[in-house]
Amino acid sequence: MATGKINVSVENIFPLIKKFLYSDHEIFLRELISNATDATLKLKHLTSIGEAKVEYGHPQIEVIIDKEAKKLHVIDQGIGMTEEEVKKYINEVAFSGAEEFLNKYDDDAKDSGIIGHFGLGFYSSFMVAERVEIITKSFKDEPAVHWSCDGSPEFDIKKAKKKERGTEIILHIAEDSTEFLEENKIGELLRKYNKFMPIPIKFGTKTETLPKPEGAKEDDPAPTKEVDNIINNPNPAWTKQPTDLEEADYKSFYRELYPMQFEEPLFHIHLNVDYPFHLTGILYFPKLTNDLNIQKDRIQLYQNQVFVTDNVEGIVPEFLTMLRGVIDSPDIPLNVSRSYLQADGAVKKIASYITRKVADKLNSLFKNDRQDFEKKWNDIKIVIEYGMLSEDKFFEKADKFALYPTVDGNYYTFDELKDKIKDNQTDKDDKMVILYTSDKEAQHSYIEAAKEKGYEVLLMDSPIIGHLMQKLETSKEKISFARVDADHLDNLIKKEDTQISKLSDEEKERLKGDLEKVFGEKSNYTVQLEAMDSNASPFIITEPEFLRRMKEMQQTGGGGMFGMGNMPEMYNLIVNTNHELVSEILHTKTAKKKARLINQSLDLAKLSKGLLKGKDLTAFIKRSYEMVK
């Protein structure tokens, strides 16, 4: 038996590991399982090229809890280590301080993800263990080795009796970490980090029910047997070729990823690229609502089937973080705790590749089955609109398949919409005006007025639509969006022919005075007298597009002027000077009757805009009953 000193210049490296290297103590298990996996895959490689003259067989990794002895075992059947290798990989951690310690790990990590057999990941064991033992036997014909260390730079090394190839790590769990002796805790960690590791992981056994033998009585219990409890799926869907998978395979993998999710995904996108980086994965479009606060961070990031994080910001473009699924890439640079991603060139390339793939998939869905795409539009539009806003490259591609639904349930692409409305909805300045509503019910009377003129009205009701309209208005020529209640239609789409007013200028001034007397000084209505068709409504309340849109954009973040989100509502009251009711108001002799007609007309306009509430509504109902007596 030999004793020695781990070659480190920091007197004791372990407090450093505990404090600086890993923020999250639970990842020690992930690191040990990763090492065991590396050791097994390395053996597979060596046997396949004939360098290891041994049978690869069907190796597995086993995790055993010995609660009484306060020990946790991780056992593999991989390449194992000779005494010389143990000394090299475990003892010669020669660093001159924390910085080099981290740099060394980074360099090693780049070396195909296999860090000898043990990387510094092994030392994370000391976050939870007061003593660690390694019992290992190499695939080479050399004696087994037993190494142990109590968290100081001192270690012991001696021969071991181990007969079978592979490595066993034994952690003597420290008093402050006994949670790692609980079956539930270890099971949870294995499922979190190692659910899709490429080597089967055994964690205890489970009872399986067998079919009843022929001729068994109904009351006879079904036979059972104890089988290995393999907690992972070593061949998840994303590691296979798309040609080898059916639609049902993608759906069942979705259920495996999200067992608590009851709704099926709408469709999936299989990612598979070898150059200029390696990346595989499957992304799913779940059913999405209009709520921007839906749960993000549902995409899981893996490195060679080892779970890394579900915070994929920076790798997946922001607008796609609402999707679900898996991305696996050995080329994503991870720091030593594999949890924080550094922004670098490779990551940016990956983000733009994912954006392109998503756009191409949406485009092919649109082309191949437009009807189905239209049906799904409401469930996916928030992602597409967000993408068009935030990624110019996506905007260019999405312009071909982004849809603009009308209140009548027709769906147009932008080019189709343009062809449909350009003749009827182009104003005297050659600008095409696209009318829309954000609420079919609330803005019903305005929509009907527009339809009477043969205008198309879009239904645009997502929370970020104001921002997107702004983007479309600046990126396309001679178009503007206007909500149907933003002004009188003749003002929204100004044609040459203007109506002649039946009232003289002097009568208009008198009418304005009458109205303002009834409304009072503090009204948030700006009165506009307009000569309109005598069949158009006498009083119309409108909300100026610019101010309203800026206010809404302020509320959903970004855009607009500072503090506009807190501005009071501002409305225009458009009075049709050619309507007979307006003439009647002007010529009514008694002040009381005049005030009643004005109040009733204003209330009807407010009712049409959904603004009549509270005591004003009560007064309106009372007044209406009096008028019909």
XYZ file of C-alpha atoms in Angstrom:
629
model
C 0.000 0.000 0.000
C 1.262 3.449 -0.878
C 0.269 6.849 0.330
C 0.889 10.068 -1.497
C -0.035 13.677 -1.798
C -2.243 15.088 -4.530
C -0.098 17.562 -6.387
C -1.858 20.868 -5.897
C -0.362 24.170 -5.000
C -3.517 25.317 -3.262
C -3.050 23.657 0.142
C -6.515 22.208 0.035
C -8.360 22.100 -3.239
C -11.615 20.781 -1.825
C -12.973 23.951 -0.202
C -12.290 25.562 -3.576
C -14.337 22.888 -5.327
C -17.118 23.265 -2.823
C -17.269 27.021 -3.014
C -16.126 28.059 -6.419
C -16.363 25.271 -8.914
C -19.885 24.049 -8.420
C -22.789 26.154 -7.270
C -25.127 23.221 -7.263
C -24.169 20.297 -5.038
C -26.574 17.818 -6.604
C -24.655 17.715 -9.890
C -21.981 15.420 -8.367
C -24.175 12.485 -9.398
C -24.497 13.744 -12.946
C -20.703 14.085 -13.129
C -20.068 10.564 -11.826
C -22.634 9.037 -14.193
C -21.136 11.044 -17.074
C -17.701 9.676 -16.230
C -19.086 6.143 -16.046
C -20.779 6.657 -19.423
C -17.565 8.021 -20.952
C -15.649 5.002 -19.639
C -18.200 2.624 -21.158
C -18.374 4.403 -24.530
C -14.587 4.536 -24.668
C -14.503 0.762 -24.213
C -17.095 0.388 -26.991
C -14.875 2.434 -29.295
C -11.708 0.485 -28.409
C -13.410 -2.899 -28.953
C -14.880 -1.742 -32.267
C -11.437 -0.773 -33.636
C -9.839 -3.921 -32.225
C -7.657 -2.159 -29.652
C -9.390 -3.777 -26.678
C -9.424 -7.561 -27.031
C -12.411 -8.035 -24.756
C -16.125 -8.670 -25.209
C -18.108 -5.405 -25.000
C -21.315 -7.266 -24.088
C -24.270 -5.271 -22.665
C -22.707 -3.059 -20.029
C -24.779 -0.982 -17.639
C -24.160 1.549 -14.881
C -25.498 0.782 -11.432
C -26.287 3.166 -8.585
C -26.667 1.610 -5.128
C -27.606 3.303 -1.837
C -26.380 1.720 1.379
C -28.287 3.835 3.874
C -27.043 2.083 7.015
C -23.386 2.420 6.109
C -24.061 5.953 4.713
C -22.549 4.990 1.372
C -23.492 5.660 -2.233
C -21.987 3.430 -4.951
C -21.693 4.194 -8.667
C -20.502 1.132 -10.608
C -19.663 0.858 -14.301
C -18.416 -1.890 -16.617
C -16.266 0.434 -18.715
C -12.547 0.563 -19.484
C -11.403 0.786 -15.850
C -7.968 2.118 -14.892
C -4.535 0.728 -14.178
C -2.545 1.954 -11.173
C -0.545 4.199 -13.467
C -3.756 5.714 -14.899
C -5.208 6.284 -11.432
C -2.053 8.164 -10.480
C -2.183 10.148 -13.691
C -5.868 11.082 -13.788
C -6.722 11.230 -10.126
C -3.551 12.457 -8.462
C -1.688 14.642 -10.880
C -4.152 17.485 -10.765
C -1.281 19.908 -10.943
C -2.539 23.474 -10.842
C -1.183 26.743 -9.656
C -4.407 28.234 -8.424
C -8.063 28.393 -9.194
C -7.741 30.064 -12.574
C -5.557 27.397 -14.140
C -7.776 24.819 -12.503
C -10.721 26.131 -14.523
C -8.736 26.644 -17.739
C -7.415 23.092 -17.597
C -10.933 21.776 -17.292
C -12.112 23.864 -20.243
C -9.353 22.464 -22.458
C -10.098 18.933 -21.397
C -13.796 19.390 -21.952
C -13.146 20.354 -25.555
C -11.374 17.046 -26.076
C -14.402 15.157 -27.431
C -16.227 15.324 -24.133
C -14.132 12.486 -22.684
C -11.765 13.660 -20.019
C -9.400 10.717 -19.692
C -11.647 8.548 -17.682
C -12.102 10.989 -14.877
C -12.155 14.690 -15.303
C -12.328 17.152 -12.520
C -16.004 16.217 -12.426
C -14.889 13.381 -10.183
C -13.780 15.852 -7.524
C -17.318 17.194 -7.234
C -17.900 14.065 -5.093
C -16.212 15.867 -2.224
C -19.078 18.350 -2.103
C -21.209 15.633 -0.514
C -18.730 12.994 0.706
C -16.219 13.046 3.573
C -14.324 10.131 2.017
C -14.252 8.745 -1.515
C -12.982 5.355 -2.655
C -12.262 4.129 -6.158
C -11.999 0.391 -6.855
C -11.085 -0.125 -10.496
C -9.882 -2.845 -12.859
C -8.641 -2.001 -16.346
C -9.647 -3.950 -19.474
C -5.879 -4.507 -19.827
C -4.483 -7.527 -18.025
C -3.329 -5.622 -14.945
C -4.215 -5.883 -11.236
C -7.154 -3.972 -9.793
C -6.492 -0.798 -7.775
C -8.087 0.650 -4.625
C -7.676 4.419 -4.100
C -9.138 6.406 -1.225
C -9.009 9.988 -0.026
C -10.660 11.880 2.813
C -10.887 15.308 1.192
C -7.407 16.430 2.176
C -4.535 16.341 -0.308
C -3.514 12.919 1.209
C -4.538 9.677 -0.514
C -3.947 5.897 -0.147
C -3.482 3.478 -3.027
C -3.261 -0.338 -2.880
C -4.067 -3.481 -4.838
C -7.702 -4.587 -4.904
C -9.448 -7.935 -5.305
C -11.924 -6.761 -7.970
C -12.237 -9.439 -10.672
C -14.543 -7.880 -13.260
C -13.617 -4.986 -15.538
C -14.818 -1.457 -14.688
C -14.866 1.054 -11.854
C -16.753 1.407 -8.600
C -16.865 4.748 -6.831
C -17.915 4.674 -3.185
C -18.948 7.931 -1.553
C -19.056 8.062 2.257
C -21.777 10.680 2.506
C -21.045 13.596 4.851
C -23.379 14.515 7.730
C -24.604 17.676 6.000
C -25.555 15.759 2.837
C -27.581 12.782 4.062
C -30.433 13.732 1.681
C -28.314 11.934 -0.939
C -28.947 8.639 0.869
C -32.688 8.934 0.199
C -34.022 6.746 -2.593
C -36.497 9.426 -3.693
C -33.813 12.086 -3.960
C -31.387 9.937 -5.961
C -34.217 8.687 -8.187
C -35.270 12.271 -8.857
C -31.695 13.324 -9.755
C -31.206 10.347 -12.059
C -34.450 11.158 -13.856
C -33.548 14.852 -14.075
C -29.997 14.551 -15.434
C -29.653 11.039 -16.799
C -33.063 10.223 -18.251
C -31.623 9.813 -21.756
C -28.034 8.732 -21.097
C -26.771 6.326 -23.791
C -25.885 3.493 -21.342
C -28.642 1.763 -19.290
C -28.625 2.897 -15.643
C -29.854 0.424 -13.047
C -31.265 1.782 -9.799
C -32.612 -1.092 -7.687
C -35.261 -3.458 -8.978
C -38.974 -3.288 -9.679
C -41.789 -5.817 -9.775
C -43.215 -6.637 -13.178
C -46.568 -8.362 -13.668
C -46.483 -11.302 -16.094
C -49.423 -12.603 -18.149
C -51.466 -15.328 -16.411
C -50.718 -18.879 -17.578
C -53.340 -20.636 -19.703
C -56.082 -22.252 -17.706
C -55.545 -20.032 -14.658
C -58.621 -19.254 -12.586
C -59.994 -15.744 -12.552
C -59.170 -15.324 -8.864
C -55.573 -16.506 -9.260
C -53.124 -13.626 -8.832
C -51.033 -12.819 -11.903
C -47.439 -14.031 -11.549
C -44.769 -11.363 -11.001
C -40.996 -11.193 -11.241
C -38.310 -8.825 -10.024
C -36.479 -7.046 -12.843
C -33.735 -4.420 -13.007
C -35.162 -0.927 -12.594
C -33.589 0.815 -15.607
C -34.375 4.477 -15.091
C -33.289 5.845 -18.479
C -34.130 5.520 -22.150
C -30.717 5.089 -23.835
C -32.109 5.589 -27.363
C -34.409 8.645 -27.263
C -36.192 9.759 -30.437
C -33.807 12.624 -31.220
C -30.842 10.212 -31.592
C -32.628 8.434 -34.456
C -33.025 9.408 -38.091
C -36.306 11.164 -38.988
C -36.896 8.451 -41.610
C -36.954 5.822 -38.838
C -39.680 7.597 -36.857
C -43.447 7.668 -37.303
C -45.775 10.448 -36.145
C -46.736 8.221 -33.191
C -43.060 7.995 -32.092
C -42.786 11.776 -31.918
C -45.988 11.977 -29.897
C -44.933 9.303 -27.429
C -41.537 10.988 -26.980
C -43.390 14.242 -26.184
C -45.284 12.390 -23.446
C -41.988 10.994 -22.155
C -40.571 14.529 -21.927
C -43.708 16.062 -20.414
C -45.649 13.361 -18.574
C -47.918 15.978 -16.961
C -48.878 17.576 -20.294
C -52.244 16.308 -21.489
C -52.572 18.204 -24.750
C -50.889 16.789 -27.837
C -48.351 19.030 -29.576
C -49.502 20.612 -32.848
C -46.427 19.533 -34.808
C -42.705 18.881 -34.422
C -39.460 19.932 -36.072
C -36.618 17.387 -36.166
C -33.188 19.063 -36.073
C -30.221 17.176 -37.471
C -27.024 18.886 -38.581
C -23.397 17.725 -38.857
C -21.720 20.808 -40.282
C -20.496 23.425 -39.306
C -21.471 22.076 -35.858
C -23.158 18.986 -34.477
C -26.704 19.396 -33.324
C -29.655 17.073 -33.036
C -33.013 17.565 -31.389
C -36.761 17.721 -31.705
C -38.772 20.881 -31.105
C -42.519 20.807 -30.579
C -45.105 23.529 -31.086
C -47.514 23.215 -28.160
C -50.936 24.851 -28.233
C -50.251 28.462 -27.286
C -52.593 31.110 -26.019
C -52.384 34.863 -26.425
C -50.745 35.113 -23.027
C -47.158 36.302 -23.324
C -46.393 35.075 -19.818
C -46.773 31.442 -20.769
C -44.235 29.135 -19.296
C -40.917 29.376 -21.049
C -37.841 27.273 -20.266
C -39.477 24.056 -21.356
C -36.827 23.206 -23.963
C -34.198 20.900 -22.482
C -30.569 21.198 -23.473
C -28.366 18.100 -23.527
C -24.726 17.475 -24.257
C -24.272 13.940 -25.620
C -27.523 12.865 -23.951
C -26.565 14.366 -20.572
C -29.063 16.954 -19.349
C -27.440 20.357 -18.926
C -30.112 22.998 -18.397
C -33.571 24.116 -19.366
C -32.480 27.716 -19.557
C -31.745 27.840 -23.290
C -31.609 31.600 -23.650
C -28.900 32.551 -26.122
C -28.915 29.182 -27.863
C -32.537 29.233 -28.884
C -33.748 32.600 -30.218
C -35.954 34.354 -27.668
C -39.158 33.929 -29.688
C -38.745 30.151 -29.771
C -38.313 29.747 -26.012
C -42.106 29.237 -25.925
C -41.640 25.926 -27.735
C -40.844 22.596 -26.077
C -38.503 19.742 -26.809
C -34.834 18.817 -26.744
C -31.626 20.165 -28.241
C -28.451 18.096 -27.987
C -25.086 19.414 -29.092
C -21.526 18.558 -28.071
C -20.468 21.916 -29.573
C -22.255 24.141 -27.107
C -19.558 25.531 -24.788
C -20.444 24.949 -21.164
C -18.529 26.120 -18.190
C -17.277 23.752 -15.550
C -20.632 23.261 -13.859
C -22.242 22.797 -17.269
C -24.953 25.239 -16.320
C -24.089 28.654 -17.758
C -23.727 29.119 -21.452
C -21.156 31.487 -22.853
C -22.137 33.546 -25.852
C -19.742 32.770 -28.657
C -19.714 32.334 -32.426
C -20.818 28.688 -32.385
C -23.846 29.502 -30.269
C -24.906 32.337 -32.582
C -24.649 29.985 -35.582
C -26.761 27.430 -33.762
C -29.432 30.044 -32.983
C -29.675 31.129 -36.615
C -29.775 27.496 -37.802
C -32.696 26.761 -35.454
C -34.507 29.911 -36.642
C -34.070 28.830 -40.263
C -35.245 25.278 -39.605
C -38.368 26.481 -37.796
C -39.191 28.921 -40.619
C -38.682 26.216 -43.269
C -40.893 23.764 -41.398
C -43.688 26.332 -41.010
C -43.403 27.186 -44.688
C -43.682 23.543 -45.750
C -46.685 22.981 -43.430
C -48.332 26.032 -44.973
C -47.639 24.877 -48.541
C -48.506 21.206 -48.049
C -51.740 21.602 -46.116
C -52.889 25.174 -45.979
C -56.283 24.279 -44.525
C -54.689 22.539 -41.550
C -52.213 25.421 -41.116
C -55.105 27.907 -41.012
C -56.828 25.787 -38.344
C -53.684 25.896 -36.208
C -52.966 29.581 -36.820
C -54.541 30.845 -33.600
C -52.476 28.406 -31.564
C -49.132 29.304 -33.120
C -49.475 32.939 -34.200
C -47.958 34.389 -31.023
C -44.605 32.645 -31.759
C -44.636 33.682 -35.409
C -45.581 37.297 -34.687
C -42.937 37.506 -31.954
C -40.366 36.033 -34.355
C -41.270 38.507 -37.106
C -40.774 41.314 -34.612
C -37.490 40.183 -33.145
C -35.573 38.415 -35.958
C -35.214 40.074 -39.355
C -34.232 36.825 -41.067
C -37.332 35.148 -39.708
C -39.446 38.139 -40.786
C -38.299 37.695 -44.391
C -39.220 34.010 -44.432
C -42.434 34.382 -42.424
C -43.743 36.985 -44.852
C -44.652 34.059 -47.124
C -46.715 32.124 -44.560
C -47.828 34.586 -41.855
C -51.606 34.842 -42.036
C -53.992 37.734 -41.603
C -57.460 36.436 -40.695
C -60.589 38.495 -41.418
C -63.644 38.815 -39.178
C -65.419 36.487 -41.619
C -62.915 33.683 -41.058
C -60.907 34.058 -44.285
C -57.108 33.861 -44.066
C -54.801 35.841 -46.341
C -51.055 36.086 -46.658
C -49.879 39.691 -46.896
C -49.583 39.548 -50.689
C -53.056 38.001 -51.045
C -54.514 40.650 -48.752
C -52.885 43.385 -50.780
C -54.353 42.070 -54.041
C -57.780 41.753 -52.431
C -58.061 45.279 -50.982
C -55.801 47.554 -53.007
C -58.535 48.764 -55.401
C -61.131 49.519 -52.749
C -58.979 50.529 -49.765
C -56.388 52.826 -51.291
C -56.831 56.465 -50.317
C -56.373 59.629 -52.385
C -52.652 59.731 -51.426
C -52.161 56.230 -52.899
C -51.746 54.667 -49.443
C -53.392 51.304 -48.804
C -55.330 51.335 -45.526
C -55.718 47.975 -43.785
C -58.678 47.999 -41.408
C -58.704 45.695 -38.400
C -60.554 45.006 -35.196
C -59.123 43.717 -31.932
C -62.505 42.581 -30.606
C -65.278 41.413 -32.916
C -68.016 41.831 -30.327
C -67.007 45.160 -28.821
C -66.396 46.834 -32.194
C -69.331 45.182 -33.984
C -71.140 48.310 -35.210
C -67.888 49.759 -36.631
C -67.145 46.467 -38.426
C -70.630 46.396 -39.945
C -70.243 49.988 -41.209
C -66.939 49.022 -42.889
C -68.442 45.901 -44.459
C -71.299 47.962 -45.896
C -68.690 49.877 -47.878
C -67.211 46.591 -49.109
C -64.085 46.912 -46.936
C -62.247 43.873 -45.529
C -61.717 43.949 -41.751
C -58.931 41.857 -40.228
C -59.163 40.292 -36.786
C -55.876 41.166 -35.069
C -56.109 40.360 -31.395
C -52.732 39.218 -30.089
C -51.031 41.328 -27.389
C -48.057 42.319 -29.562
C -49.963 43.149 -32.714
C -49.388 46.909 -32.282
C -45.636 46.374 -32.423
C -45.943 44.115 -35.460
C -48.125 46.628 -37.348
C -45.519 49.281 -36.673
C -42.865 46.969 -38.151
C -44.991 46.164 -41.217
C -45.728 49.876 -41.801
C -42.018 50.695 -41.772
C -40.862 47.690 -43.818
C -43.527 47.822 -46.540
C -44.305 50.772 -48.753
C -47.457 52.875 -48.680
C -49.533 50.944 -46.176
C -51.059 51.822 -42.847
C -53.165 49.902 -40.336
C -56.212 51.478 -38.729
C -58.582 49.983 -36.215
C -62.183 50.336 -37.403
C -63.057 52.595 -34.484
C -60.074 54.925 -34.973
C -62.069 57.469 -36.967
C -65.067 57.816 -39.241
C -64.542 55.512 -42.252
C -64.462 58.400 -44.719
C -61.550 59.813 -42.720
C -59.762 56.467 -42.362
C -59.816 55.875 -46.109
C -60.027 59.384 -47.553
C -61.299 59.381 -51.135
C -61.591 62.498 -53.338
C -65.332 63.028 -53.104
C -66.188 64.900 -49.928
C -69.757 65.296 -48.722
C -71.286 68.771 -48.573
C -72.592 69.780 -45.145
C -76.285 70.593 -44.785
C -75.403 73.001 -41.948
C -73.927 76.456 -42.431
C -70.744 77.469 -40.585
C -72.807 79.558 -38.162
C -75.132 76.588 -37.429
C -72.082 74.352 -36.831
C -70.675 76.794 -34.257
C -74.067 76.946 -32.499
C -74.297 73.119 -32.452
C -70.763 72.825 -31.041
C -71.667 75.253 -28.250
C -74.842 73.252 -27.449
C -72.854 69.996 -27.229
C -70.068 71.408 -25.074
C -72.591 72.960 -22.708
C -74.074 69.494 -22.050
C -70.717 67.643 -21.858
C -69.091 70.200 -19.579
C -65.483 71.367 -19.662
C -63.892 68.210 -18.274
C -65.055 65.824 -20.989
C -62.404 63.571 -22.530
C -64.251 63.828 -25.863
C -62.983 66.087 -28.621
C -65.985 67.116 -30.741
C -65.498 66.878 -34.519
C -68.292 67.987 -36.866
C -68.165 66.036 -40.119
C -70.346 66.133 -43.239
C -71.112 62.471 -43.864
C -73.667 60.341 -45.654
C -77.088 61.081 -44.131
C -77.533 57.312 -43.457
C -74.337 57.085 -41.386
C -74.698 57.179 -37.584
C -75.393 60.635 -36.128
C -72.861 60.286 -33.276
C -69.722 58.071 -33.506
C -67.050 57.743 -30.831
C -63.578 57.012 -32.191
C -60.205 56.436 -30.604
C -57.252 57.963 -32.492
C -55.087 55.089 -33.868
C -51.708 56.615 -33.066
C -52.381 57.472 -29.421
C -54.250 54.243 -28.697
C -51.610 52.063 -30.341
C -48.749 53.789 -28.544
C -50.537 53.356 -25.240
C -51.126 49.637 -25.907
C -47.522 49.098 -27.008
C -46.319 50.818 -23.855
C -48.398 48.361 -21.828
C -46.925 45.295 -23.569
C -43.392 46.660 -23.239
C -41.379 48.831 -25.590
C -42.551 51.269 -28.212
C -44.338 54.525 -27.777
C -43.580 57.572 -25.738
C -42.445 57.525 -22.170
C -45.264 57.079 -19.696
C -48.031 56.774 -22.300
C -49.243 53.571 -20.698
C -50.658 55.686 -17.850
C -52.389 58.258 -20.062
C -56.178 58.689 -19.708
C -58.289 57.406 -22.601
C -58.837 60.080 -25.268
C -61.799 59.903 -27.634
C -63.153 61.847 -30.572
C -66.891 62.380 -30.832
C -67.719 62.645 -34.511
C -71.065 64.309 -35.175
C -72.624 63.739 -38.591
C -73.933 67.194 -39.595
C -76.041 65.643 -42.379
C -78.119 63.405 -40.098
C -81.692 64.499 -39.395
C -81.325 63.859 -35.639
C -78.450 66.365 -35.540
C -80.654 68.946 -37.285
C -83.408 68.216 -34.758
C -81.014 68.804 -31.844
C -79.930 72.102 -33.388
C -83.511 73.325 -33.886
C -84.981 72.088 -30.559
C -86.213 75.131 -28.679
C -86.330 73.930 -25.025
C -82.964 73.554 -23.300
C -84.205 70.525 -21.312
C -85.282 68.555 -24.381
C -82.080 69.527 -26.233
C -79.914 68.290 -23.322
C -81.915 65.060 -23.198
C -81.463 64.416 -26.936
C -77.720 65.152 -26.734
C -77.227 62.921 -23.680
C -79.274 60.119 -25.252
C -77.334 60.337 -28.541
C -73.964 60.392 -26.757
C -74.983 57.432 -24.580
C -76.033 55.432 -27.650
C -72.626 56.133 -29.218
C -70.920 55.131 -25.930
C -73.043 51.973 -25.823
C -71.878 51.063 -29.320
C -68.243 51.523 -28.191
C -68.709 49.562 -24.953
C -68.085 52.677 -22.850
C -71.454 53.053 -21.130
C -71.033 51.802 -17.572
C -71.988 52.446 -13.958
C -74.150 55.447 -13.104
C -74.152 56.698 -16.726
C -75.717 53.384 -17.806
C -78.335 53.617 -15.034
C -79.217 57.194 -16.068
C -79.444 56.117 -19.724
C -81.879 53.280 -18.927
C -84.046 55.588 -16.802
C -84.081 58.283 -19.514
C -84.886 55.714 -22.227
C -87.961 54.501 -20.316
C -89.169 58.082 -19.925
C -88.767 58.702 -23.655
C -90.838 55.641 -24.631
C -93.707 56.360 -22.260
